[in-house]
N, CA, C and O of each residue as an XYZ file, in Angstrom:
380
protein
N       0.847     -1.179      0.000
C       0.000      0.000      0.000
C       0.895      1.246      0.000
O       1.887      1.400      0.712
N       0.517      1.917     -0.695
C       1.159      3.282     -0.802
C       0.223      4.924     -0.091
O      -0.906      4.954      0.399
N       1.021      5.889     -0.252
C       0.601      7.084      0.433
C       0.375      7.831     -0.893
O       1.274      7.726     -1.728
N      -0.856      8.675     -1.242
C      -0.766      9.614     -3.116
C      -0.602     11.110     -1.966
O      -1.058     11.534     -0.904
N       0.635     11.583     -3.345
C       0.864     12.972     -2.699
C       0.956     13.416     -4.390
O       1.088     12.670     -5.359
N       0.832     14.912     -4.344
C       1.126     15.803     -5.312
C       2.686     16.283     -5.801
O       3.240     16.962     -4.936
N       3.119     16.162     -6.458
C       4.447     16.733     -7.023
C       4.334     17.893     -7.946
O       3.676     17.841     -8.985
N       4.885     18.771     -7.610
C       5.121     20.409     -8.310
C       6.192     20.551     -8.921
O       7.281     20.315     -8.399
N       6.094     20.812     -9.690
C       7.974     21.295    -10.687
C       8.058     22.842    -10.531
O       7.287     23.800    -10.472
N       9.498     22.570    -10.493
C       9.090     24.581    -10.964
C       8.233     24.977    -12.366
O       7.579     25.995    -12.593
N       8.499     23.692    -13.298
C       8.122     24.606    -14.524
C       6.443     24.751    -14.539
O       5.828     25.100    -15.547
N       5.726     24.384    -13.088
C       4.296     24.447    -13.088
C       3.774     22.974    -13.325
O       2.547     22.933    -13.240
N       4.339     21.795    -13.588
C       3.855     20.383    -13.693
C       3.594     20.063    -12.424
O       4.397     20.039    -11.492
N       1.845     19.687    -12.397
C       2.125     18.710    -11.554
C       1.627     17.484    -12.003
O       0.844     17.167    -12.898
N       2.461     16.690    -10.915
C       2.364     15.157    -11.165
C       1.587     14.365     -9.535
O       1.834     14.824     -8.420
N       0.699     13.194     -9.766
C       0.500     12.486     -8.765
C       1.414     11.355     -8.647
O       1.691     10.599     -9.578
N       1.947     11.262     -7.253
C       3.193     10.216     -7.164
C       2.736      9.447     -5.896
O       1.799      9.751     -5.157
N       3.589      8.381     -5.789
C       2.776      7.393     -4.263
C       4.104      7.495     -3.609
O       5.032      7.786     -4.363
N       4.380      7.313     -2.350
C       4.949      7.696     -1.585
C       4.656      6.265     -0.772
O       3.511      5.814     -0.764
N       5.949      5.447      0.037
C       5.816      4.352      0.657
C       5.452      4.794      2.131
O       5.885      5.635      2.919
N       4.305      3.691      2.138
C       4.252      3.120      3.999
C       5.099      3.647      4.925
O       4.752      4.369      5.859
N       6.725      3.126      4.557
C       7.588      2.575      5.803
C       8.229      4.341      6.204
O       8.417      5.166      5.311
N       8.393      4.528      7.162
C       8.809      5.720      7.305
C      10.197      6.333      7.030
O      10.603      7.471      6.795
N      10.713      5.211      7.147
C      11.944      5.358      6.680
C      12.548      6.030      4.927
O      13.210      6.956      4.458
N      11.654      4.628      4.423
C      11.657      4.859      3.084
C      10.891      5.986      2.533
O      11.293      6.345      1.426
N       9.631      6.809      3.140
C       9.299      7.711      2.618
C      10.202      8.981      2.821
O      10.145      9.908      2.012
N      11.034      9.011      3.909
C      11.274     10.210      4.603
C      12.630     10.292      3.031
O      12.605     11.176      2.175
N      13.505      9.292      3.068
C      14.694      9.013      1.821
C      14.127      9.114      0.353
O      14.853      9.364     -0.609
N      12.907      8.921      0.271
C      11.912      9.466     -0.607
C      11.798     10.814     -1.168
O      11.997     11.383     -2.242
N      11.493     11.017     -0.274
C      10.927     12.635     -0.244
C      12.116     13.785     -0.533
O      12.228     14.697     -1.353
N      12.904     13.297      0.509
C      14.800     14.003      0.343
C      14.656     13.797     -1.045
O      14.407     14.904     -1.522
N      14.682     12.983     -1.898
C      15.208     12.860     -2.928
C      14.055     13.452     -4.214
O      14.497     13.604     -5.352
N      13.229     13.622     -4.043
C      12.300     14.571     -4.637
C      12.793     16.114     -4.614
O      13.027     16.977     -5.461
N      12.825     16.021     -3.327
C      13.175     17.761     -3.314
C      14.578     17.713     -3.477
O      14.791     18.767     -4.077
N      15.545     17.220     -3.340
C      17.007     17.554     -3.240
C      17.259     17.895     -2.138
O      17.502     19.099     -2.052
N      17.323     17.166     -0.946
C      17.910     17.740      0.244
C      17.366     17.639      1.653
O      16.652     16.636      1.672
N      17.373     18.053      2.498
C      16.888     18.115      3.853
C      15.506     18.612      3.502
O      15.336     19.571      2.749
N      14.583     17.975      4.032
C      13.246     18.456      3.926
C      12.230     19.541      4.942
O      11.539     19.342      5.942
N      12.490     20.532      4.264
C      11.286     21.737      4.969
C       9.706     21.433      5.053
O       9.206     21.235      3.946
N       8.821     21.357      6.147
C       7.388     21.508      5.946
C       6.445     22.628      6.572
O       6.355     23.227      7.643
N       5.874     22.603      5.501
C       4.844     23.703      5.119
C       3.697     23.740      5.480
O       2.973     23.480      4.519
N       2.930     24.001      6.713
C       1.697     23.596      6.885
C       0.677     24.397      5.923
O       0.725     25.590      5.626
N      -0.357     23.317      5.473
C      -1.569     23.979      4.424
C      -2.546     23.358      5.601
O      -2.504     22.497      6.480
N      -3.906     24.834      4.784
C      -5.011     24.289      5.743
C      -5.331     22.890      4.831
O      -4.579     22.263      4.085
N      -6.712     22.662      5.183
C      -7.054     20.856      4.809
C      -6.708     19.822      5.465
O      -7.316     18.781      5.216
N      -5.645     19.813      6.480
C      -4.897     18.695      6.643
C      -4.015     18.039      6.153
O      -3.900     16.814      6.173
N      -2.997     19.193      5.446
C      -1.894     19.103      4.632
C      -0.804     19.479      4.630
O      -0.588     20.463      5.338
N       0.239     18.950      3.934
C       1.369     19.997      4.297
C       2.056     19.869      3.013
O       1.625     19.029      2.222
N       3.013     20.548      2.713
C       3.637     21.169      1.847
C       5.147     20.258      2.254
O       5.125     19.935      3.442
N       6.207     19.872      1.642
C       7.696     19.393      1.921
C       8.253     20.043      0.701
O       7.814     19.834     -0.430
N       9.236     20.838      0.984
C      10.164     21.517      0.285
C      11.748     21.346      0.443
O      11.917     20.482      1.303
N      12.612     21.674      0.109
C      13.982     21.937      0.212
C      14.355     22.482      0.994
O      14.924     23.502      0.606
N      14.348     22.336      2.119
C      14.997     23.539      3.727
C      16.172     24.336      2.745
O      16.109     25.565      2.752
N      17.145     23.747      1.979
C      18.080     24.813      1.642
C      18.237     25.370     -0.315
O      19.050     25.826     -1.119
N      17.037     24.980     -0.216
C      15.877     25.187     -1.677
C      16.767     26.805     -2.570
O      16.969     27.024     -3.764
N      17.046     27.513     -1.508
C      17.571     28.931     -2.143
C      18.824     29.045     -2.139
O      19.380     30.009     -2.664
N      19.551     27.946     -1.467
C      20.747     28.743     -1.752
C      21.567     27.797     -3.256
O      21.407     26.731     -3.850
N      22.524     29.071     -3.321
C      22.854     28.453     -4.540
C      21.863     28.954     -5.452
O      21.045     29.835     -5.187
N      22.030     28.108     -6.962
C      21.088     28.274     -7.980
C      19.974     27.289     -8.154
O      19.915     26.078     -7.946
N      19.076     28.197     -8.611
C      17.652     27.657     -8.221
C      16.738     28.308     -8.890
O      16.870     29.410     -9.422
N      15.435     27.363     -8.862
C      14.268     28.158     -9.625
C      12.842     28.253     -8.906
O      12.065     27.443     -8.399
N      12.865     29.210     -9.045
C      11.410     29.584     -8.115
C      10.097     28.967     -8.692
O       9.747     29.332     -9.814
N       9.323     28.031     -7.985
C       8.010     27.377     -7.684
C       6.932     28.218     -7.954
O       6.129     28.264     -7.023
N       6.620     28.979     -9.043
C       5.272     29.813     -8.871
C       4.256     29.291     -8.673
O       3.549     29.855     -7.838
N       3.691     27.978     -9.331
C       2.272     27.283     -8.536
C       2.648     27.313     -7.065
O       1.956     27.930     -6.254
N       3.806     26.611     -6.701
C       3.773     26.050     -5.033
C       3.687     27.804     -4.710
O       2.582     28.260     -4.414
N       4.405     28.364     -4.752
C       4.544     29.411     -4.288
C       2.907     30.374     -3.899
O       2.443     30.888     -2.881
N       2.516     30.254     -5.124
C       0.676     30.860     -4.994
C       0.082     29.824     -4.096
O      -0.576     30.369     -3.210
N       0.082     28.584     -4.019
C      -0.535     27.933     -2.417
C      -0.253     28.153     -1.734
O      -1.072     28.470     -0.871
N       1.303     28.212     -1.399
C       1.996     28.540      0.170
C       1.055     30.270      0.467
O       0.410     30.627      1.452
N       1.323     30.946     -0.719
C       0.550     32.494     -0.197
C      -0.805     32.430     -0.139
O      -1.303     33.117      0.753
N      -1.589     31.778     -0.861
C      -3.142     31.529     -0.401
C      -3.206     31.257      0.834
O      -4.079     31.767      1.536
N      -2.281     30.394      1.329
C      -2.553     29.549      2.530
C      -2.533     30.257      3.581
O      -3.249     30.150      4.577
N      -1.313     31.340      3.266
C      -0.861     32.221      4.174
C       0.562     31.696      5.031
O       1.186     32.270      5.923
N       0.761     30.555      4.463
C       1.736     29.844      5.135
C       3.466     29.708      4.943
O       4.344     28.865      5.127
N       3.314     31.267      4.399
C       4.362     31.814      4.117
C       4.357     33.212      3.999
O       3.480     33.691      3.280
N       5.409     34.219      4.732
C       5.085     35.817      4.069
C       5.237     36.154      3.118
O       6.256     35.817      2.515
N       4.281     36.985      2.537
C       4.290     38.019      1.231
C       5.243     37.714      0.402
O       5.088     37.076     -0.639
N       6.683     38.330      0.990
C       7.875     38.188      0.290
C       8.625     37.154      0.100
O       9.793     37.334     -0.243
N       8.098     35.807      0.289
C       9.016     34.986      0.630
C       8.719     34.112     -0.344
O       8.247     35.059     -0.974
N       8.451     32.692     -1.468
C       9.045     32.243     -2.313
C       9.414     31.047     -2.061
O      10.274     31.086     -1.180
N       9.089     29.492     -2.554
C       9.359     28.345     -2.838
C      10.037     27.730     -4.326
O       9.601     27.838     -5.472
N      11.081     27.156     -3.893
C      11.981     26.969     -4.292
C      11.988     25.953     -5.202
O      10.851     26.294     -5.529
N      12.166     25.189     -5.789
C      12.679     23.944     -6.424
C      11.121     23.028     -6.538
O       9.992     23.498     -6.675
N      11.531     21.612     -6.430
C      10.285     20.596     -6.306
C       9.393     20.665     -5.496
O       9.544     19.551     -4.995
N       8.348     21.213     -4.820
C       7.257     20.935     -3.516
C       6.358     19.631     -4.068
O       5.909     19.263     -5.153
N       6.358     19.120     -2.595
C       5.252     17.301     -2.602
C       4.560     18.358     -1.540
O       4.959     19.270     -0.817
N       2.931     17.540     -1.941
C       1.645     17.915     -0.736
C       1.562     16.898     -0.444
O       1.956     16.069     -1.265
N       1.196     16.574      0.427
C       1.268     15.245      1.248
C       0.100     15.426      2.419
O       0.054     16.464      3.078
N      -0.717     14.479      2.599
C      -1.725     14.295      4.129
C      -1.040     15.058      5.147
O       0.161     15.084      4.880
N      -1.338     15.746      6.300
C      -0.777     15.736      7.025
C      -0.209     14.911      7.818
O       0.908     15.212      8.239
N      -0.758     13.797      8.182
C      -1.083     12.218      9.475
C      -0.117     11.863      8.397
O       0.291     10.777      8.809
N       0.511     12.094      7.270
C       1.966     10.874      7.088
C       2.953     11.937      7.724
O       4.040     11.662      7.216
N       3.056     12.589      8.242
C       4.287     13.233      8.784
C       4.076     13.713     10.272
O       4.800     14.554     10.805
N       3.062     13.122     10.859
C       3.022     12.828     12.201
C       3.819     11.624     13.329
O       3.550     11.631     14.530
């Protein structure tokens, strides 16, 4: 059995992807979606957002879909900007 989460590109794609059970394997998962240590994003719904904790530094391309949820949501300030790949994910898998 698998977990369905959303995948965002920067270039505006998204994709539905499954995400494993074991926690382990999702968490090495997910790193590897985004590239890196994983940031989360709380969305209302019962959701959250996983991004790149170090998404900006260096070269990089800014997320305008993720970016317009994170600011709908409010779950980010005004000025601030998502980075690279974002996964939405249930909240209760990252509990």
């Amino acid at each position: 059995m698998s977990i369905e989460a959303s995948m965002i590109l920067p270039n505006g794609e998204v994709d539905s992807i499954s995400l494993p059970e074991d926690e382990e394997s999702r968490l090495r998962q997910l790193q590897d979606l985004v590239g890196g240590y994983i940031e989360v994003v709380a969305l209302p719904g019962e959701r959250h957002m996983v991004i790149n904790e170090n998404g900006k530094d260096g070269p990089h391309m800014i997320n305008h879909t993720a970016t317009t949820i994170a600011h709908e949501a409010e779950a980010i300030m005004p000025t601030d900007y998502i980075a690279g790949v974002a996964v939405i994910l249930p909240a209760e898998v990252l509990q």
